[in-house]
Each structure stands twice: as structure tokens, then as C-alpha cells.
Coordinates of C-alpha atoms in Angstrom, one line a residue:
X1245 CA 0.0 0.0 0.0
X1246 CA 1.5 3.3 -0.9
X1247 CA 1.2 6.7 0.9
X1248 CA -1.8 9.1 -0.5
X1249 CA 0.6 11.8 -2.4
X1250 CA 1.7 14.9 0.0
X1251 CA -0.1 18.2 0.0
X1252 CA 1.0 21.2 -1.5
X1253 CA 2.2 22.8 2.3
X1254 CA 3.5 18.8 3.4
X1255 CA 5.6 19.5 -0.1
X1256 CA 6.9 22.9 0.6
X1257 CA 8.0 22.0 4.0
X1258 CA 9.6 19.1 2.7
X1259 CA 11.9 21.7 0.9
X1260 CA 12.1 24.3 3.0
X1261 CA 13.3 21.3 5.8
X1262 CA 16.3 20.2 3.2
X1263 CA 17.5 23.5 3.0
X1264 CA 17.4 24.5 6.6
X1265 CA 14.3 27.0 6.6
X1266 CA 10.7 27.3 7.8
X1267 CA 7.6 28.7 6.5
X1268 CA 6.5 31.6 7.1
X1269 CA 2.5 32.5 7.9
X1270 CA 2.2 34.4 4.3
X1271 CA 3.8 32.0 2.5
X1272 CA 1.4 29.2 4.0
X1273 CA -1.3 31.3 3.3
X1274 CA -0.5 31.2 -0.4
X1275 CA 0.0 28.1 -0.5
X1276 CA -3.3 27.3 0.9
X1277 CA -4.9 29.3 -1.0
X1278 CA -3.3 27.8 -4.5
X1279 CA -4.6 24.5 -3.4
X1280 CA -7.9 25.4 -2.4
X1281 CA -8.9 27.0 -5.4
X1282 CA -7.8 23.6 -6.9
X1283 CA -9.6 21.3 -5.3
X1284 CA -12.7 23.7 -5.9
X1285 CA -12.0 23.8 -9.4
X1286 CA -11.3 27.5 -10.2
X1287 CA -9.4 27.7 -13.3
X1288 CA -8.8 31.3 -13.5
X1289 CA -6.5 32.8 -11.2
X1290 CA -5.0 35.8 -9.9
X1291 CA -2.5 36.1 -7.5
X1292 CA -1.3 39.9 -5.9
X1293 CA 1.3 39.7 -3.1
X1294 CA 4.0 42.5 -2.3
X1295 CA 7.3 42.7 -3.7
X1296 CA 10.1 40.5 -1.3
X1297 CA 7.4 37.9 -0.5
X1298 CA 8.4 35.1 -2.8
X1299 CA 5.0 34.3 -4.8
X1300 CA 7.5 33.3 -7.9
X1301 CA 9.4 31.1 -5.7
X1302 CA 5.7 29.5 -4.4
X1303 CA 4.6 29.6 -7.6
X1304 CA 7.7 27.5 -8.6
X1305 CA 7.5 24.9 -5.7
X1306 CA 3.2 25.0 -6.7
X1307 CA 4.1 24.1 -10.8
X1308 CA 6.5 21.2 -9.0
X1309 CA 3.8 20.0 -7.1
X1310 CA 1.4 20.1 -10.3
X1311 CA 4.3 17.6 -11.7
X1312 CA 4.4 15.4 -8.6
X1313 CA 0.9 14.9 -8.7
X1314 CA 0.4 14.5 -12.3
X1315 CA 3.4 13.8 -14.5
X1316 CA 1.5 14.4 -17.7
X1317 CA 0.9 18.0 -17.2
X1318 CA 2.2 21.1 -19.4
X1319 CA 2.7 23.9 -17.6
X1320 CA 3.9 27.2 -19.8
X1321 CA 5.4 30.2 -18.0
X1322 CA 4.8 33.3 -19.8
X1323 CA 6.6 36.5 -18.8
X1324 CA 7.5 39.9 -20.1
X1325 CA 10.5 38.9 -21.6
X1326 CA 12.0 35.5 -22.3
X1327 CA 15.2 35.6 -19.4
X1328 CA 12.3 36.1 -16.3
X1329 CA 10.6 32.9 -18.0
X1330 CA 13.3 31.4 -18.1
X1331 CA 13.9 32.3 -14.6
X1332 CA 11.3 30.5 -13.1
X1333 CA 11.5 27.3 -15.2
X1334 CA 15.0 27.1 -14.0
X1335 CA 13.3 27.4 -10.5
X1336 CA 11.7 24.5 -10.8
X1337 CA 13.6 21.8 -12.8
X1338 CA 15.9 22.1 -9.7
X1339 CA 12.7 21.6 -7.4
X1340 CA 12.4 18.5 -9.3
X1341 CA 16.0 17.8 -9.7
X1342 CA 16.8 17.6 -5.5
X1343 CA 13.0 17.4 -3.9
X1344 CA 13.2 14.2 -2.4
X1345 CA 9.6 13.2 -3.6
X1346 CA 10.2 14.4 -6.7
X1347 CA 12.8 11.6 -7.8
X1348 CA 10.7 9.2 -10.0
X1349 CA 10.1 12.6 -12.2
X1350 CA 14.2 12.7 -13.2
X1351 CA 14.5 10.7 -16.2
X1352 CA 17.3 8.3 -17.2
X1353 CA 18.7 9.9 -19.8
X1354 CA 16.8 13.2 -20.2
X1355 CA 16.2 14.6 -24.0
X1356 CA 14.9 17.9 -23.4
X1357 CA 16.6 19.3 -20.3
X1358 CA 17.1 22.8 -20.4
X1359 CA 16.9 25.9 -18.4
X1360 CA 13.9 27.2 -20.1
X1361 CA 12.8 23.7 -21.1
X1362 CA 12.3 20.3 -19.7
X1363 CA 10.4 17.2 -19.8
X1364 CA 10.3 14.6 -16.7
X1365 CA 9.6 11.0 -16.9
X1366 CA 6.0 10.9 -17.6
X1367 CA 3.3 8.4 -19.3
X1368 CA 2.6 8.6 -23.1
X1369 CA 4.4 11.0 -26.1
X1370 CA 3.0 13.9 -25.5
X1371 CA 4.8 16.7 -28.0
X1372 CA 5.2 19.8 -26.3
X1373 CA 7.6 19.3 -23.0
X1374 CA 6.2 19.3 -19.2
X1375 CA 7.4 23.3 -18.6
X1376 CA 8.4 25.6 -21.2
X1377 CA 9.5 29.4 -21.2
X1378 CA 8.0 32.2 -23.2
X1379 CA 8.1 36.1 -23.3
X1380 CA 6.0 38.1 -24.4
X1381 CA 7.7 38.9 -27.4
X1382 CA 8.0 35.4 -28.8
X1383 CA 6.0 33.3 -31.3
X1384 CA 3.7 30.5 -28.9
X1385 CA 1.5 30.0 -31.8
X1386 CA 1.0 26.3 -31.9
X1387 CA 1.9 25.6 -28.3
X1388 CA -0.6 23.3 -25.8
X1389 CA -0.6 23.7 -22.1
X1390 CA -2.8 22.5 -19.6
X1391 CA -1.6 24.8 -16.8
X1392 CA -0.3 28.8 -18.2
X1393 CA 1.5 30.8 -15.5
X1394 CA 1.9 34.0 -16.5
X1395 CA 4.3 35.5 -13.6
X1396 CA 4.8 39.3 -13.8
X1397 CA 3.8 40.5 -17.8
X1398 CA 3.5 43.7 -16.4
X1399 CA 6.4 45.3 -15.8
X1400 CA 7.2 49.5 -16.2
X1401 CA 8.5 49.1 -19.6
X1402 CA 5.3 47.7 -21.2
X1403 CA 2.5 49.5 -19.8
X1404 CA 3.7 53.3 -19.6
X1405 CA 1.5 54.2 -22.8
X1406 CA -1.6 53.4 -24.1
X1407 CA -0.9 51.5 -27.3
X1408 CA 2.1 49.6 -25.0
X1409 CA -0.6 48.2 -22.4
X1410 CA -3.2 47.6 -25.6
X1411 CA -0.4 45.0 -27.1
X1412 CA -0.1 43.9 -23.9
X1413 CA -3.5 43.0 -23.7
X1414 CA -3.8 41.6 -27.4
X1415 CA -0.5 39.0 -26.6
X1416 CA -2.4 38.1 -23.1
X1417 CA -5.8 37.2 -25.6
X1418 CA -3.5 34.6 -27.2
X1419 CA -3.2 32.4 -24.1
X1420 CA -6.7 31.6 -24.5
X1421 CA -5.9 29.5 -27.6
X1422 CA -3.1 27.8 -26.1
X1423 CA -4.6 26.0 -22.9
X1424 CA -6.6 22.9 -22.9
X1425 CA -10.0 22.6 -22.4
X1426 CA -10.6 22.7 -18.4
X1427 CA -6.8 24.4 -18.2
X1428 CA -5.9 26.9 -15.9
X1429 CA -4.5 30.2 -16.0
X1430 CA -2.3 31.8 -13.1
X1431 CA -1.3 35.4 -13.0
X1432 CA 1.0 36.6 -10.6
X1433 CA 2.0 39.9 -10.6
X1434 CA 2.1 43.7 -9.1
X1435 CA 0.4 46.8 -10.6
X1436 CA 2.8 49.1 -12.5
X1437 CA 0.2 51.8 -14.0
X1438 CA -3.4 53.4 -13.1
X1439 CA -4.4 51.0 -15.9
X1440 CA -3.4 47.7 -14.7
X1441 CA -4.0 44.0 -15.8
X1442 CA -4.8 43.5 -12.2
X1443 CA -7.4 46.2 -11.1
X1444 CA -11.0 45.4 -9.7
X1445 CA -13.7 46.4 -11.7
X1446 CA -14.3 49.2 -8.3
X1447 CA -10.4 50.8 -9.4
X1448 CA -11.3 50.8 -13.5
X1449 CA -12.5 48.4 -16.3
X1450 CA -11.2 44.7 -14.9
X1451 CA -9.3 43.0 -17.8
X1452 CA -9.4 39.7 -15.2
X1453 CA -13.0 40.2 -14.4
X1454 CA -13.9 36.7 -13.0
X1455 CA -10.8 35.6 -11.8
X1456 CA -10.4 34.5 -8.5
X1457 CA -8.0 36.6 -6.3
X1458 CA -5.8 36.7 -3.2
X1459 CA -4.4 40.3 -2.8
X1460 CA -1.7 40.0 -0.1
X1461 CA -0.4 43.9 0.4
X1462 CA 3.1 44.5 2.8
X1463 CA 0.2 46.3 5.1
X1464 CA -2.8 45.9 6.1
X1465 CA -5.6 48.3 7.3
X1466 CA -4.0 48.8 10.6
X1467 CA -0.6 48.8 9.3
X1468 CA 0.4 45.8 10.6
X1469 CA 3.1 44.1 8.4
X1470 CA 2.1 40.9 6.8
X1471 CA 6.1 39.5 7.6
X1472 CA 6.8 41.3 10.6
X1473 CA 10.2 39.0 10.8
X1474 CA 11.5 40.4 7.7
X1475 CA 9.5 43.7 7.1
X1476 CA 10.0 45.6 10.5
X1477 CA 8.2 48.6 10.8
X1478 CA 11.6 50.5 10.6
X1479 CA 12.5 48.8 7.5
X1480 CA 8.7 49.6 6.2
X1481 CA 9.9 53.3 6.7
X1482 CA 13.2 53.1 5.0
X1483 CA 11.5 51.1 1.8
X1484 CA 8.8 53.9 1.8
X1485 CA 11.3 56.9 1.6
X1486 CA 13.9 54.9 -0.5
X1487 CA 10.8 54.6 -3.3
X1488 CA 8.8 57.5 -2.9
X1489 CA 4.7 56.9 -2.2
X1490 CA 3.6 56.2 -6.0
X1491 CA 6.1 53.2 -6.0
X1492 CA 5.3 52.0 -2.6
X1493 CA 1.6 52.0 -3.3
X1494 CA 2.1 50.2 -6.4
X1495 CA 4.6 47.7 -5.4
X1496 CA 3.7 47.0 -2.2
X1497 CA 0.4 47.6 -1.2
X1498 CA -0.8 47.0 -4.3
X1499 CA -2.5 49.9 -5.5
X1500 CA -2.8 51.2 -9.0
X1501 CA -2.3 54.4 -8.3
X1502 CA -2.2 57.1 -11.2
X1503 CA 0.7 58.9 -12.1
X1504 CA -1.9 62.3 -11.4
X1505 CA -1.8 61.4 -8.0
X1506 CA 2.3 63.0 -7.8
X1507 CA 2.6 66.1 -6.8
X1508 CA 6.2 67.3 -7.5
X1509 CA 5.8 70.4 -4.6
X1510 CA 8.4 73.0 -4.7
X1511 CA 7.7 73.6 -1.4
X1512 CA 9.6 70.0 -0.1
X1513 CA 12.6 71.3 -1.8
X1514 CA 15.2 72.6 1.2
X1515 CA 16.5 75.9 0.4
X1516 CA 19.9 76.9 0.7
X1517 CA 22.1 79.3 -0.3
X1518 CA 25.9 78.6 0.1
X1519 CA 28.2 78.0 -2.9
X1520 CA 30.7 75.1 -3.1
X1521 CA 33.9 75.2 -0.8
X1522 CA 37.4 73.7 -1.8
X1523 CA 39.7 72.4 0.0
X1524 CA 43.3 70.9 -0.1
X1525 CA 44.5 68.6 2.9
X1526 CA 48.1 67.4 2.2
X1527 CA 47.8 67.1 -1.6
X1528 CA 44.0 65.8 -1.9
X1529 CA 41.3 68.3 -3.0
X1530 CA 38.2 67.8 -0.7
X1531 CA 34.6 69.3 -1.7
X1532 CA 31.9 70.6 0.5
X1533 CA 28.9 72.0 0.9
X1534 CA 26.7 73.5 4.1
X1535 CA 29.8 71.7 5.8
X1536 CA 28.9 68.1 4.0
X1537 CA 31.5 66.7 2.2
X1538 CA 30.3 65.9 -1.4
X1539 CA 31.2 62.2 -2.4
X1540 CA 29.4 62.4 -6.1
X1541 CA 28.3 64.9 -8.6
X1542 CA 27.6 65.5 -11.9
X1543 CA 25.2 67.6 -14.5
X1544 CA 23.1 66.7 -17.4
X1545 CA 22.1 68.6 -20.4
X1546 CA 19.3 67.9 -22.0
X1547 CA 20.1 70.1 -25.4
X1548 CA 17.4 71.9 -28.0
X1549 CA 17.9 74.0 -30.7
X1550 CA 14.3 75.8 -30.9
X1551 CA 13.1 79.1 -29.4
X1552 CA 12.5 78.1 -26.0
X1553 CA 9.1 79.7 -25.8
X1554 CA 7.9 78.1 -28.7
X1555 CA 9.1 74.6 -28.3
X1556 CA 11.5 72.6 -25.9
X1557 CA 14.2 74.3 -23.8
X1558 CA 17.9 73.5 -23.6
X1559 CA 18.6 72.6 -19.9
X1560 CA 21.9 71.6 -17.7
X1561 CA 21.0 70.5 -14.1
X1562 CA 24.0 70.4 -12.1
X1563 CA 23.7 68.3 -8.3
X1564 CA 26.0 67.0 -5.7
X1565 CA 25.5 64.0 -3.3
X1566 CA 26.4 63.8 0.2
X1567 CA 27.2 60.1 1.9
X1568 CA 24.1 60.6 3.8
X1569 CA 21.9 60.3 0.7
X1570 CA 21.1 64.1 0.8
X1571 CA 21.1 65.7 -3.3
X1572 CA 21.7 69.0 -3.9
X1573 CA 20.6 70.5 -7.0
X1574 CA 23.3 73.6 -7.4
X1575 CA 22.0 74.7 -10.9
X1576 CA 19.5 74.6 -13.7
X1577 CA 20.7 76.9 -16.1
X1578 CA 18.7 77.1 -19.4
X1579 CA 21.3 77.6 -22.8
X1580 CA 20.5 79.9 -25.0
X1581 CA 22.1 81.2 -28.5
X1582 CA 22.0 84.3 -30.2
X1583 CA 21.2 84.3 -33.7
X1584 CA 23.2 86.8 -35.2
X1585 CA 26.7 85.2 -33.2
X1586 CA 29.3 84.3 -35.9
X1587 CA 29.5 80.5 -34.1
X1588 CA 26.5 77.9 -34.9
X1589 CA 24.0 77.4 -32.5
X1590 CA 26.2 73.9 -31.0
X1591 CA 29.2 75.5 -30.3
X1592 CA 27.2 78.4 -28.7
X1593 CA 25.3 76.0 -26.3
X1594 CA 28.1 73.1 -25.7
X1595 CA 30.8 76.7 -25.2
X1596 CA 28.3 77.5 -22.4
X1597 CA 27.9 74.3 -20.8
X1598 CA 31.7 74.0 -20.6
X1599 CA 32.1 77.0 -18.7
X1600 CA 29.4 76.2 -16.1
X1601 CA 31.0 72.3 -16.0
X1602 CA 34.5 74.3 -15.0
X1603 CA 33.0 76.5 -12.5
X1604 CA 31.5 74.5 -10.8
X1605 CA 33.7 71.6 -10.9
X1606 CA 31.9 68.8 -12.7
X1607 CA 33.4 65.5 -12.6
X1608 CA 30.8 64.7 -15.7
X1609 CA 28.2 65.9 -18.1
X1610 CA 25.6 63.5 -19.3
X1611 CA 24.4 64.4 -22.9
X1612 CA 20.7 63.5 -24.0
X1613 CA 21.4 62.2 -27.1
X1614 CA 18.0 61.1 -28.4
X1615 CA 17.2 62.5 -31.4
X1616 CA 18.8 66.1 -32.0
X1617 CA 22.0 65.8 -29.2
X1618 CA 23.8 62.8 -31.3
X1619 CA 26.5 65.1 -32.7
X1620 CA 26.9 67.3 -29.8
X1621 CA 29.0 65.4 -27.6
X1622 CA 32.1 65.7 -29.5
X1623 CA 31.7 69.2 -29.8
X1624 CA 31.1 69.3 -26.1
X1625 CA 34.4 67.7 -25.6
X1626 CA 36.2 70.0 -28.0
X1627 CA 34.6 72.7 -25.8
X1628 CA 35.6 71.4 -22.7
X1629 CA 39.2 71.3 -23.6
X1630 CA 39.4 75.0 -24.5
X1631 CA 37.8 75.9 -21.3
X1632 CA 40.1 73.8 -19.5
X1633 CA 37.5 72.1 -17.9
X1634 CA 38.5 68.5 -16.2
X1635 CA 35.3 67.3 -16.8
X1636 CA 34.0 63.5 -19.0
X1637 CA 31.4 63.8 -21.5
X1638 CA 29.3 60.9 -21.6
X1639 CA 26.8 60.4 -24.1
X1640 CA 23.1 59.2 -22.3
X1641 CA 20.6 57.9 -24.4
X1642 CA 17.2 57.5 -22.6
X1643 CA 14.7 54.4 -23.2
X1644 CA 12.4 54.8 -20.2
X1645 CA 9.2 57.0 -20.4
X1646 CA 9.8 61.2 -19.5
X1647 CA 6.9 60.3 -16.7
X1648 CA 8.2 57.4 -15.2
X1649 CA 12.1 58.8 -15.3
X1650 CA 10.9 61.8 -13.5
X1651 CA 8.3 60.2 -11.1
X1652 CA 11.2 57.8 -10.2
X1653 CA 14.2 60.5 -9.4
X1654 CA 12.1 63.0 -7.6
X1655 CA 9.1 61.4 -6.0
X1656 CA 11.5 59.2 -3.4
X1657 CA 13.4 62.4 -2.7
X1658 CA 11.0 64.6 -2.2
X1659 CA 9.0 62.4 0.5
X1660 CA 11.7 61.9 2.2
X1661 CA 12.8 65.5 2.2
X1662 CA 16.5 64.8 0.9
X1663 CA 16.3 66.9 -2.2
X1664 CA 17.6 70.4 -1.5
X1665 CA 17.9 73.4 -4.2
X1666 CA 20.2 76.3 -4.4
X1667 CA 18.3 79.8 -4.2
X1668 CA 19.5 80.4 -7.5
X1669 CA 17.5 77.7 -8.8
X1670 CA 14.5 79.6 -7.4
X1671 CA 15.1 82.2 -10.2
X1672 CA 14.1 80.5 -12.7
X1673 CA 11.7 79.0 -14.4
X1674 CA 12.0 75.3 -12.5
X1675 CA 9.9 75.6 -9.4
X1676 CA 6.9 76.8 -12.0
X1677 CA 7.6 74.1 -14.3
X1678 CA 7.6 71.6 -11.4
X1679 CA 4.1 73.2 -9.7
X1680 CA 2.2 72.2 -13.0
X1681 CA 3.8 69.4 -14.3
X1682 CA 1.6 66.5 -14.9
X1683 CA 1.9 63.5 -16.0
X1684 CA 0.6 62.4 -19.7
X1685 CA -0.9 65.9 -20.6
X1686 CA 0.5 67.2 -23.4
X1687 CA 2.0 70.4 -23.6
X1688 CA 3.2 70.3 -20.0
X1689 CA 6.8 71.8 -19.7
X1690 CA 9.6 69.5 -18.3
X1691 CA 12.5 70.0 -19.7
X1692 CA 14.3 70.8 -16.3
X1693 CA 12.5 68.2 -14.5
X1694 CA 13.9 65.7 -17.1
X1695 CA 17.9 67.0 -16.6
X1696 CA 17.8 66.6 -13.2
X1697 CA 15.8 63.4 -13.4
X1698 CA 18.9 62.9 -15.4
X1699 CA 21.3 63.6 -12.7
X1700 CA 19.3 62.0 -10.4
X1701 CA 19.4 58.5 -11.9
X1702 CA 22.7 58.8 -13.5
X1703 CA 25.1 55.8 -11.7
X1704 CA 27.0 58.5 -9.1
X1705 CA 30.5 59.6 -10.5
X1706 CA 32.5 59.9 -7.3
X1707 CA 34.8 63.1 -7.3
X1708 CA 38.3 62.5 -7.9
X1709 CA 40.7 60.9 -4.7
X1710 CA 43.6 62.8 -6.4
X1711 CA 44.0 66.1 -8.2
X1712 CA 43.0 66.1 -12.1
X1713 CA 45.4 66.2 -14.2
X1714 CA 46.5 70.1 -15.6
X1715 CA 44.4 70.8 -18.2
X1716 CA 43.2 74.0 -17.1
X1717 CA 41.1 75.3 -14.5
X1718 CA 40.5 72.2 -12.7
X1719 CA 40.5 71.8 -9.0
X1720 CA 44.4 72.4 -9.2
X1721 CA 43.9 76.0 -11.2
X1722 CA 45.2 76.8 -14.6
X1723 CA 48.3 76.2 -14.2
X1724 CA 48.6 73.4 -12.1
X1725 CA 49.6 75.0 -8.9
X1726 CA 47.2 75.5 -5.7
X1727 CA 45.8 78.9 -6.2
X1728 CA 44.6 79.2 -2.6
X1729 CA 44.3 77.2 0.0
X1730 CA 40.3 77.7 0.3
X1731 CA 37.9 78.7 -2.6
X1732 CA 34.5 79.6 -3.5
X1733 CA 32.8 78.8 -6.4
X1734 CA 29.9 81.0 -7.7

């Protein structure tokens, strides 16, 4: 007589037992929940659970279990590009490969045995394999699967725009022609837009209107932590200000928030009015500013040719970075050119960003080079070495959405008031621009929103450990030699 076949939590704590760890409450509840809605015979599925709490990883050990239980099945993992698919099928053939009731499912001498395909030792000849990957992006026009997980096809990148989150839509349609009759289809997932895959039909139009769901947010109603062990309250608060609040809503309590909801408010910038301060302490230049020591720095133009009031403006955004996480945006200078000068409009503008890049000591200059700034950074460079500015030019060429590059460099900052702004940068146009600016209405100016989201995001370029070479009016003077022992920088 043999043993009835484990349950899907006996299974998990089987593995979590070989590898030396427990299971948590949330991750039970999951479980309990996946098998439930089996045994009652709900075939359409949604699963919502916060960022950190493992659903892929129970979803992995849950398509095992679906093997353990019934060799035969065909389980396809679809996912917004091919490498996350792959990811997860991965996941489980070494479920299958160690779990110690998952041995009979190892074949002999395997023929398909991939990362992102495998077939265990099952009954009959069936064609397609027990667990394939997909993306999005790829052709599954003739595939078969009796179970279709489709684990995180929302991502930022696909559902920033409307005709991006209509192809979305039109790929997910597809599935339905795959899966066998009485098959069953599994999304897990978090909401990235105001238009989500996974809002009720109370947040908006429900593209998974009569799916059965288990919403799991980090919080609940009395902000109580659904993994206490591993989200503290303190580490809640440090996720929350690392983020920013449309991020945290989205991510982790699960709420597709619009965009609209942002407010980028001048008044959380911290006002300050102190200039840069150099220093030399036996041979190494130190920076500083409000009595911080900058560690990184940097500016980023984000270049047009056009009359600014008629079209898009030319903008460099120059910040520094404490070690405390504190960013100080020094400068937004809009670059203009005058049309009767005897030099072209590029060496105008680039012979202008050089000088500010020397004054204020630069390490860097990001160039926008979508569309119309392709040719300027080597006339930026050419520019920089005539104004004897120590100072790399490095071309940045931008594939994320304006609104979610801007949402994602200010919002965190702002909440967590770490953003500060130099007076000067209440002269100009930039706090007005950031009062109105909203998201997806055309017309809406945000040029200097998008060269300091520039800054912002750009990896940090630490400030040299030793002087710059001469080349001109670097930290060292023109030169070469220490003009002072303590200077300002306006």
C-alpha cells in the first residue's frame, strides 16, 4: 500500500526542511490558497502579493507540485521577456532535480533538459515538453498547455502608454488558444500603471473580471506588516522613503495608483544658499557643501535647438550627493544662442555648458542624445578642452518614459525631504515648471524636471581621490599649482 501523495504545504515544507528553513504565515497562506482554489475547481487565477514575499518562488514549488501529482501536465510560463521565463522554469527543474519526492520525475537519460525547457519522466508522447518558457515577445502560436503561469507580464516598460498596455492586452488574448480545455490560468503579478491588468472592476475596467484573487499587500488596514520578521516597521519606513509613495503603493500595497496622483511640490525642496567650498588637505582636493562633504556629482544637459518659448528648452542641471543620501541641485541653467553670433548654434550652447561644467567643478556631463544631441558630444568635448574644464562627457541615451524617469528620481526624494535646491534655482523657471507638471498631458513643460531626473538617476561619478590632471582650471587651477588654500565657487 502506498502513501496518499503529500499536499501542496507537506511539499513545501519538505523543501524548506532540506535546505534548513521554515515557512513563514504568508507564504502558507499562499499556499493554501493555491490549493484550495484547486480542489474547488477555479481555473482562473490571480495572484497579488508584495514585492520580497516570494510568490514566484511558491509559484515555482506550486508548478513542481502540479508535476508530482500529475506527471503528464504542461505547464507554460509566460513572462514579459524570455530571461524572467526562463527564470522560473529554472526554478523548478531544480525543485524537481533535489526534492526528495520528486525523484521518480528525473528521467534516465533526459532529452529535453534545459533551463527554459524540460520534460520529466511521464506516461505517453506527448509533443510539447512538461514546462516551457516564453516572453511576451516570442511566437507560442501552436503551443498546448494545460496549466499557463503567467508571472509578472506587467512590468514598467510595457505599460507606460496606451498603445504599449493595448499590445499587452492583445498578446495576453493569445493564451486563450493555447490551454486545454478545463486548463488553468495563473497570474501573478504587481500593478505598475493606473491602468493595470490587475485592477478590480471598483479601481477601473477589470481585464481579469472573473478571476479569483488573493491580494496580499506589505500592510494591512491597521498597518500591521504581513512579515513582521522580515518587514519591520523601521525597514517599512526606509523602503517607503527609498521609493517614494507612488512606487510603494504600487509595489507594495498594491495599489494602482495614477501617475496624477504626484505632486512634484516646490515647497519640499530645502532651500539653501551657500556656494561650493574647496579644499586641499596634504595634496587631496576635498569638496563641501553646508559643511557636507560631497562624495558624487555630476550635471546633465538635456540640449534643444528651438526658441525656448515656442518649443523645448535646452537645460543643464547640475547636483551634488552627500554620503548621507542628501542631493543638492546647485544649478538649472537654461542655454541659449544668439542668432546673429558668428558660431552655430552647438558650439554656442556646448561653449556655455563648458564654462558652467568648470566653475563648478563637474566631474561629468551627461548628454541627451536622443534624437537632435547625437553630434553634440564631441563638440562638447572640443569645448571642454578650450575651457580647460577636467570634466568626461558621456553620451546618455534615454529608453524609459519622460513620466516614469521623472516620477522615479524625484518622488522618493521629495517624500523623504532629501532633495535640497540652491536659491538660485528659485530664479528660474524650475519651481513653476515643477508646480504644474503633470503626468501624460500634453503640452506640460519639463525639460528641467527631465535633466535633473537625469542627474538623479545617473550611476554616481565619485569626485576624484587625487587632483586632475593640468588641463586647465581644474580643482588644481590653470596652471597646475594650488591657487589658494580655500575657494568659492559661484
Amino acid at each position: 500500500m502506498t502513501d496518499p501523495p503529500a499536499d501542496l504545504l507537506e511539499f513545501v515544507w519538505v523543501w524548506n526542511s532540506q535546505a534548513g528553513q521554515g515557512t513563514p504565515p504568508v507564504h502558507r497562506r499562499v499556499l493554501r490558497w493555491l490549493e484550495g482554489r484547486r480542489a474547488a475547481g477555479d481555473h482562473r487565477l490571480l495572484l497579488m502579493a508584495f514585492r520580497g514575499c516570494g510568490k514566484s518562488t511558491l509559484v515555482g514549488l506550486y508548478c513542481a507540485w502540479l508535476l508530482y501529482r500529475r506527471p503528464e501536465t504542461r505547464i507554460l510560463v509566460l513572462a514579459a521577456d524570455h530571461p524572467l521565463a526562463t527564470k522560473m522554469v529554472a526554478t523548478v527543474r531544480r525543485i524537481v532535480e533535489r526534492h526528495p519526492l520528486c525523484r521518480p520525475l528525473v528521467p534516465a537519460s533526459p532529452e529535453a533538459w534545459a533551463v527554459d525547457r524540460f520534460t520529466v519522466e511521464r506516461p505517453g508522447a506527448l509533443r510539447d515538453p512538461s514546462m516551457l518558457a516564453a516572453g511576451l515577445g516570442g511566437n507560442i502560436t501552436g503551443l498546448r498547455a494545460d496549466v499557463i503561469v503567467c508571472d509578472d507580464v506587467e512590468v514598467a516598460g510595457n505599460c507606460d502608454t496606451a498603445g504599449k498596455r493595448a499590445e499587452l492586452r492583445e498578446r495576453l488574448a493569445e493564451t486563450e488558444f493555447i490551454l486545454t480545455p478545463g486548463g488553468t490560468i495563473l497570474y501573478v503579478g504587481t500593478p505598475h500603471c493606473a491602468e493595470s491588468l490587475y485592477r478590480t472592476a471598483q479601481e477601473g475596467e477589470s481585464w481579469l473580471a472573473g478571476y479569483r484573487r488573493l491580494r496580499i499587500p506589505l500592510l494591512d488596514g491597521a498597518g500591521r506588516s504581513a512579515w513582521p520578521e522580515r518587514f519591520s516597521e523601521a525597514m517599512v519606513a526606509q523602503l517607503r522613503e527609498r521609493v517614494g509613495p507612488i512606487h510603494f503603493s504600487r509595489q507594495m500595497l498594491l495599489r494602482p495608483v495614477a501617475a496624477e496622483a504626484a505632486r512634484l511640490d516646490p515647497a519640499l525642496l530645502i532651500r539653501y544658499a551657500e556656494e561650493i567650498d574647496y579644499r586641499e588637505a596634504q595634496g587631496r582636493p576635498v569638496l563641501s557643501l553646508l559643511g557636507r562633504r560631497m562624495v558624487s556629482g555630476g550635471g546633465f544637459w538635456d540640449p534643444a535647438f528651438g526658441r525656448p518659448e515656442r518649443g523645448d528648452s535646452s537645460v543643464l542641471a547640475a547636483t551634488y550627493a552627500d554620503a548621507e543620501g542628501n542631493h543638492y541641485l546647485h544649478r538649472i541653467a537654461y542655454i541659449v544662442q544668439e542668432p546673429d553670433a558668428p558660431d552655430d548654434p552647438a558650439t554656442q550652447q556646448c561653449r556655455a555648458v563648458a564654462r558652467l561644467a568648470r566653475e563648478l567643478l563637474l566631474p561629468v556631463v551627461r548628454v541627451e542624445t536622443n534624437g537632435l544631441g547625437r553630434f553634440l558630444p564631441a563638440v562638447l568635448r572640443r569645448e571642454m578642452a578650450r575651457a580647460g574644464a577636467a570634466c568626461a562627457v558621456v553620451e546618455q541615451h534615454s529608453h524609459r518614459a519622460k513620466q516614469e524617469r521623472i516620477l522615479s528620481a524625484l518622488d522618493p526624494l521629495l517624500a523623504a525631504r532629501k532633495l535640497h535646491a540652491h536659491e538660485q534655482v528659485f530664479r528660474t523657471p524650475f519651481p513653476v515648471e515643477m508646480a504644474e507638471w503633470k503626468p501624460d498631458v500634453a503640452g506640460t513643460r519639463d525639460d528641467a524636471l527631465d535633466a535633473l531626473s537625469g542627474c538623479l538617476l545617473a550611476e554616481p561619478v565619485r569626485l576624484p581621490g587625487a587632483p586632475p590632471a593640468a588641463r586647465g582650471a581644474g580643482w588644481r587651477g590653470i596652471d597646475g599649482t594650488v591657487p589658494a588654500l580655500t575657494q568659492s565657487y559661484m
